[in-house]
mmCIF file of C-alpha atoms and ligand atoms in Angstrom:
data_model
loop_
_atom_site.group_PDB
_atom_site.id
_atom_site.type_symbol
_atom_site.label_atom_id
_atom_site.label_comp_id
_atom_site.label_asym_id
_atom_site.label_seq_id
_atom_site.Cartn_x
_atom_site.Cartn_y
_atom_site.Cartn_z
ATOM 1 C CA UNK A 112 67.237 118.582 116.096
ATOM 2 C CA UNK A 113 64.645 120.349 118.666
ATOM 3 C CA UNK A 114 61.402 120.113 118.400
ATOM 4 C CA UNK A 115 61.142 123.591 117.616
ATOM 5 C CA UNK A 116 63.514 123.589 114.290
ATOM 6 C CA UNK A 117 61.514 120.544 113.359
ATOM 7 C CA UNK A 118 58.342 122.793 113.810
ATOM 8 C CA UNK A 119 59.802 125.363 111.522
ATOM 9 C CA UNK A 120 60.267 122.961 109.013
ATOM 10 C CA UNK A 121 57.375 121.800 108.547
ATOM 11 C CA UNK A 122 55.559 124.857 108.824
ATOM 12 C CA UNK A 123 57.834 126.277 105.904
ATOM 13 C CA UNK A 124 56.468 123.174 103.643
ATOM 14 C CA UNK A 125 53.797 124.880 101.496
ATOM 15 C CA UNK A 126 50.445 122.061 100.228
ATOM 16 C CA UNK A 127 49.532 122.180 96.594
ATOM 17 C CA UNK A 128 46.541 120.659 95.703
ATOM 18 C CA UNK A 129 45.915 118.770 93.079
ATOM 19 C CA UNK A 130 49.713 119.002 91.466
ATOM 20 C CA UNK A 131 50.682 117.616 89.127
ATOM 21 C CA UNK A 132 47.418 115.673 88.911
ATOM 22 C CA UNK A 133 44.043 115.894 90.543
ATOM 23 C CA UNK A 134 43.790 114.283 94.373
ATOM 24 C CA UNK A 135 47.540 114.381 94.990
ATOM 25 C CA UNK A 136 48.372 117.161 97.911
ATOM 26 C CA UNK A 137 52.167 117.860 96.845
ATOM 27 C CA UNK A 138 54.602 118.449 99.494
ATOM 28 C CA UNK A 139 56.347 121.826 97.994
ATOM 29 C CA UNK A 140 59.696 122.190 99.582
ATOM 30 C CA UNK A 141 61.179 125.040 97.397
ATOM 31 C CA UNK A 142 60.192 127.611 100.449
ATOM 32 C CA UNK A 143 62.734 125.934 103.371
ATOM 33 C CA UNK A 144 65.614 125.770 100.218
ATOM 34 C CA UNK A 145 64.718 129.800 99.672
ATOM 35 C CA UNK A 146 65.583 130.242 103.269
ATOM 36 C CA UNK A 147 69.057 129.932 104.311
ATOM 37 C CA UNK A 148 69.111 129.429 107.914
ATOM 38 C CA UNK A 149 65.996 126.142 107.225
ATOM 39 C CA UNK A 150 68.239 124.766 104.590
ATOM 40 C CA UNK A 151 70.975 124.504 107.015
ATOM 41 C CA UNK A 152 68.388 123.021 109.836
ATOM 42 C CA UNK A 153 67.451 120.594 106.925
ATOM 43 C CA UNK A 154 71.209 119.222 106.283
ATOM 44 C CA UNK A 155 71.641 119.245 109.990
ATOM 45 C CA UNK A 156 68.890 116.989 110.805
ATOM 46 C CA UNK A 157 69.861 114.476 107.635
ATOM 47 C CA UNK A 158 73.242 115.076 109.252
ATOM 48 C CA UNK A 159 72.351 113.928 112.374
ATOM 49 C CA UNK A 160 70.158 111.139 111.861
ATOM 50 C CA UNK A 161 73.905 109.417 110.597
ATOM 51 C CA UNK A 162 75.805 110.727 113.331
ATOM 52 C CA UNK A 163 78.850 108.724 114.258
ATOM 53 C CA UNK A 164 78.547 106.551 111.675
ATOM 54 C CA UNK A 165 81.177 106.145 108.633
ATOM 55 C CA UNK A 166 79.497 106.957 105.329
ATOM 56 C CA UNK A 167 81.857 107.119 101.956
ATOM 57 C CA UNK A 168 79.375 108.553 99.527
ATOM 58 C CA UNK A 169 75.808 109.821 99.152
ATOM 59 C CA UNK A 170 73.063 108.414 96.566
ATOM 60 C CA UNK A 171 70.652 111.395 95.530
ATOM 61 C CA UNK A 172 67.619 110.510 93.237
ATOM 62 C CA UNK A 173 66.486 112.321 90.475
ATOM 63 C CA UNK A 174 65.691 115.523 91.062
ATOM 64 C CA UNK A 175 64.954 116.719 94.330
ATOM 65 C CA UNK A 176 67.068 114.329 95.995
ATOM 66 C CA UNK A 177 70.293 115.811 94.356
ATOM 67 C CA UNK A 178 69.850 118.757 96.441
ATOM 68 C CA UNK A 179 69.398 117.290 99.383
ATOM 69 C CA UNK A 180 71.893 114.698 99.004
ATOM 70 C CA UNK A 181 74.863 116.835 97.482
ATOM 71 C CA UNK A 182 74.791 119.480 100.542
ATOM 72 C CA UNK A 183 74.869 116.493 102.625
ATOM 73 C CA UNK A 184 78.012 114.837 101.073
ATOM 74 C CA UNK A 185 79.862 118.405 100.975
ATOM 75 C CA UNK A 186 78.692 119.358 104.372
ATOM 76 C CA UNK A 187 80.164 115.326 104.874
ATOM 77 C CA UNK A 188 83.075 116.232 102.634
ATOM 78 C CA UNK A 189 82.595 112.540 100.695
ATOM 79 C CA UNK A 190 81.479 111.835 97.182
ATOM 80 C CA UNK A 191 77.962 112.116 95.498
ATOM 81 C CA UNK A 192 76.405 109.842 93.123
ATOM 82 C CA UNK A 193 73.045 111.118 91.126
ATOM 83 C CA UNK A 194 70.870 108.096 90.238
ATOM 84 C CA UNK A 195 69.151 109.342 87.460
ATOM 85 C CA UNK A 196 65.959 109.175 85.116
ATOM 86 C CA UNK A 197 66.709 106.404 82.235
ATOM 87 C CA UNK A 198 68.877 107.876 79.319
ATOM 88 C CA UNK A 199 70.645 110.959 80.865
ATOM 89 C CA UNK A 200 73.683 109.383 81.974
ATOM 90 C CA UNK A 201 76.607 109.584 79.452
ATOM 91 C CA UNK A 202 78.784 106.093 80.862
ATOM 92 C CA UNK A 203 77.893 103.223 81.513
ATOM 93 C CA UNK A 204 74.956 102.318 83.435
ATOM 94 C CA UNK A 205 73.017 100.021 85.665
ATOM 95 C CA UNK A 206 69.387 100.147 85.110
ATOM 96 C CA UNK A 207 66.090 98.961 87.581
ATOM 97 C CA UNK A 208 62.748 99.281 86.229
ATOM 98 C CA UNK A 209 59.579 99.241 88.597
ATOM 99 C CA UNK A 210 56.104 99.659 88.838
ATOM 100 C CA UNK A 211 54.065 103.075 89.165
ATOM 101 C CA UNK A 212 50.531 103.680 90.081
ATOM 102 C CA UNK A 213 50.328 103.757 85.913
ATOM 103 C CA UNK A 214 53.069 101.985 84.178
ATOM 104 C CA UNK A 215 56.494 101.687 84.765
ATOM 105 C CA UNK A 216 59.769 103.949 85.257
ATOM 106 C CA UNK A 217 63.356 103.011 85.061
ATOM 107 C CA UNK A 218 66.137 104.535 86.799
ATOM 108 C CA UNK A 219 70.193 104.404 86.415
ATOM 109 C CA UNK A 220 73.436 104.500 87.931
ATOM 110 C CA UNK A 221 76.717 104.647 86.566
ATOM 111 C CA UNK A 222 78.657 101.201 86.928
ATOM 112 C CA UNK A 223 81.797 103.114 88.387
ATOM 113 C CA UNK A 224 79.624 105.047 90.606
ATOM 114 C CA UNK A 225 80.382 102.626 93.492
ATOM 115 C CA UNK A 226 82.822 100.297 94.547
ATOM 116 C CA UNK A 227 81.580 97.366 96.518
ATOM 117 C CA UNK A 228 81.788 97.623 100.119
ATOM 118 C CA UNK A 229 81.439 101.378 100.225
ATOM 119 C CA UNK A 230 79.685 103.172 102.862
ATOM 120 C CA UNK A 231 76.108 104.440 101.254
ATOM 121 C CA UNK A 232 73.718 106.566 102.632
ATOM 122 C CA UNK A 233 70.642 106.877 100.093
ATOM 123 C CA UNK A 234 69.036 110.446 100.191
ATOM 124 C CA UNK A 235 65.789 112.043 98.846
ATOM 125 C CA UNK A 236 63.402 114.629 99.831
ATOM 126 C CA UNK A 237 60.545 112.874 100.082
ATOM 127 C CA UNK A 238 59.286 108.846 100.733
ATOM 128 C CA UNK A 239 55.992 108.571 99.343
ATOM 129 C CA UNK A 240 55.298 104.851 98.216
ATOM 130 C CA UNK A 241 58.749 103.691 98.350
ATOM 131 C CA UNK A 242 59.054 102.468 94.566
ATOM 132 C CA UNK A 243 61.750 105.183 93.261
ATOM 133 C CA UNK A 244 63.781 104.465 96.780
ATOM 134 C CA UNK A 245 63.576 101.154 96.390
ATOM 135 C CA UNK A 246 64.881 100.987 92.811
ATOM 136 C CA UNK A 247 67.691 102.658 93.953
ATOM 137 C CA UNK A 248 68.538 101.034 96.547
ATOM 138 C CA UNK A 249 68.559 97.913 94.526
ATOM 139 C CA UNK A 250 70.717 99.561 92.133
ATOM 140 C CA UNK A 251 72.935 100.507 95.280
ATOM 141 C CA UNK A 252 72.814 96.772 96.509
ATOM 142 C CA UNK A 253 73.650 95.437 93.269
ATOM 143 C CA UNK A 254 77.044 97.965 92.940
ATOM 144 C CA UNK A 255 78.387 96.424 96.125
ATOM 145 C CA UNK A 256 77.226 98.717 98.670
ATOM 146 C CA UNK A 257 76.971 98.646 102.372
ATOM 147 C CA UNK A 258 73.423 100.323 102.921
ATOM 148 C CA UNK A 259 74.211 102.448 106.075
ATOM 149 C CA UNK A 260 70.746 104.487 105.966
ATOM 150 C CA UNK A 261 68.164 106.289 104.228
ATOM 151 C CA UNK A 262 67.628 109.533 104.332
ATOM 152 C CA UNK A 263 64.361 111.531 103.544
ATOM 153 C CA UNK A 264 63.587 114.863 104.253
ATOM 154 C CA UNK A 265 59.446 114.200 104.425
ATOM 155 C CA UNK A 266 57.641 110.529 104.625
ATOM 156 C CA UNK A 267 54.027 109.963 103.908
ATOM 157 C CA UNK A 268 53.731 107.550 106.217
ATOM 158 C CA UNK A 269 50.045 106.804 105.367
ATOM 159 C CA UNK A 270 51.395 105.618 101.922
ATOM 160 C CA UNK A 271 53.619 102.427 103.254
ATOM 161 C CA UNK A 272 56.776 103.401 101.680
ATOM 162 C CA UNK A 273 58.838 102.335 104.857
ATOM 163 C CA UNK A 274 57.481 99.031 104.633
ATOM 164 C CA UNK A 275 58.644 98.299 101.278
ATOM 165 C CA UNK A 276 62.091 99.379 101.471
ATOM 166 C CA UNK A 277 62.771 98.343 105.475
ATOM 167 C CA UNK A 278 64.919 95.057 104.153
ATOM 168 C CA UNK A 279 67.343 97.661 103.064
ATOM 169 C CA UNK A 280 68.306 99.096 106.252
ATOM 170 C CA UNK A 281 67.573 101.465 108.365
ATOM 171 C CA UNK A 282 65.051 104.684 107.397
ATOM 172 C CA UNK A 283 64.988 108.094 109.095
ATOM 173 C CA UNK A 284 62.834 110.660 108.179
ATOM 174 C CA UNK A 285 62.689 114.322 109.167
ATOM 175 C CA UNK A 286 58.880 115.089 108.782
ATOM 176 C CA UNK A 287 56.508 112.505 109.121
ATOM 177 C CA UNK A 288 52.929 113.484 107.569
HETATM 178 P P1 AMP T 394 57.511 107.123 95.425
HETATM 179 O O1 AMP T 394 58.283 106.349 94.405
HETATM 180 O O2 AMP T 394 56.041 106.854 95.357
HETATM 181 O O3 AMP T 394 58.043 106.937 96.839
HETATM 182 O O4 AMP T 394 57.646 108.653 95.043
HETATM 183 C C1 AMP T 394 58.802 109.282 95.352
HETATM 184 C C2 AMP T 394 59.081 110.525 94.560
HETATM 185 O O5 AMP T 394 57.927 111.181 94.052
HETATM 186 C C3 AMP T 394 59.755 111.472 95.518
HETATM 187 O O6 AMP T 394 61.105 111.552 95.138
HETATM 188 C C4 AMP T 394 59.042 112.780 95.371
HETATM 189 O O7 AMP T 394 59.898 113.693 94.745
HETATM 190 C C5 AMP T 394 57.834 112.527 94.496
HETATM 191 N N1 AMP T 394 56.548 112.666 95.210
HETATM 192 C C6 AMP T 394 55.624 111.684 95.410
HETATM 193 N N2 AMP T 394 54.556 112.132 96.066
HETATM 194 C C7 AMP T 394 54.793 113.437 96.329
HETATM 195 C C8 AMP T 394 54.062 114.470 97.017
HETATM 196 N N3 AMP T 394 52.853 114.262 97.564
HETATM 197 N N4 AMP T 394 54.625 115.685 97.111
HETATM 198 C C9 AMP T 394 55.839 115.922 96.568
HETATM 199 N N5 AMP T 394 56.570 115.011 95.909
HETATM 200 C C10 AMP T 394 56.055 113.772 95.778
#
């Protein structure tokens, strides 16, 4: 990835203030996935960052991370597994629960979703204080898997995310803010 494709990325990210609640500045990614050629720069880069390496399925979280993470497993050609918001899975599950700023959130995978020593790269769009990742890459840990990366599109670095989940593995981001 040049610097220069990384540049149009993250001048296609559009700021919202104040969304969903007052004193958050939300990252808005919908403009690079209206744009076909800084999709493809997007998948490239998440591509990249795992270069080499052998990777049997992708983990995408709830929503965003579903788009993200299925283009990567087709562009790939391996499987995708959604981890999803508690109650929307129709199997059986394996549920984490963990802490938000206010109260807590639970998240699931399906039991069958991995089978243990499988290759696993985790994907989302965006690391912001590392609980949702984490959950899921407990989840992940807890199927069996062999962690080989995670993948996010943006980090807020200034928000410690990559601390909390570097036990995990290793963490590449695409835009660091
Ligand atoms: P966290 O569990 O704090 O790392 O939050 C991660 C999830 O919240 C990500 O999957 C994002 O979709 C969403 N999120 C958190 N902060 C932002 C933000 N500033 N802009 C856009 N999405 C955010």
């Amino acid at each position: 990835m040049t610097p220069a494709s990384l540049e149009r990325l993250r001048s296609a990210v559009r700021d919202v203030p104040d969304f969903p609640q007052v004193g958050i500045l939300f990252k808005d990614i919908t403009p690079v996935l209206a744009n076909g050629e800084l999709l493809k720069l997007a998948i490239d880069g998440m591509e990249e960052a795992i270069a080499g390496q052998r990777v049997d399925k992708v983990v995408g979280i709830d929503a965003r991370g579903f788009i993200f993470g299925a283009m990567l497993a087709a562009r790939l050609g391996i499987g995708f597994v959604p981890a999803r918001k508690k109650g929307k899975l129709p199997w059986r599950t394996r549920g984490v629960d963990y802490a938000l700023e206010y109260g807590t959130n639970s998240i699931e995978m399906h039991e069958d979703a991995i089978n243990p020593g499988e290759n696993v790269v985790l994907a989302d769009d965006l690391l912001a204080t590392g609980g949702t990742a984490g959950a899921v890459l407990d989840l992940m840990r807890q199927s069996g898997a062999n962690i080989v990366a995670s993948l996010f599109f943006i980090e807020l670095g200034f928000l410690g995310g990559r601390e909390k989940i570097a036990s995990f593995g290793p963490i590449h981001s695409l835009l660091t803010y």
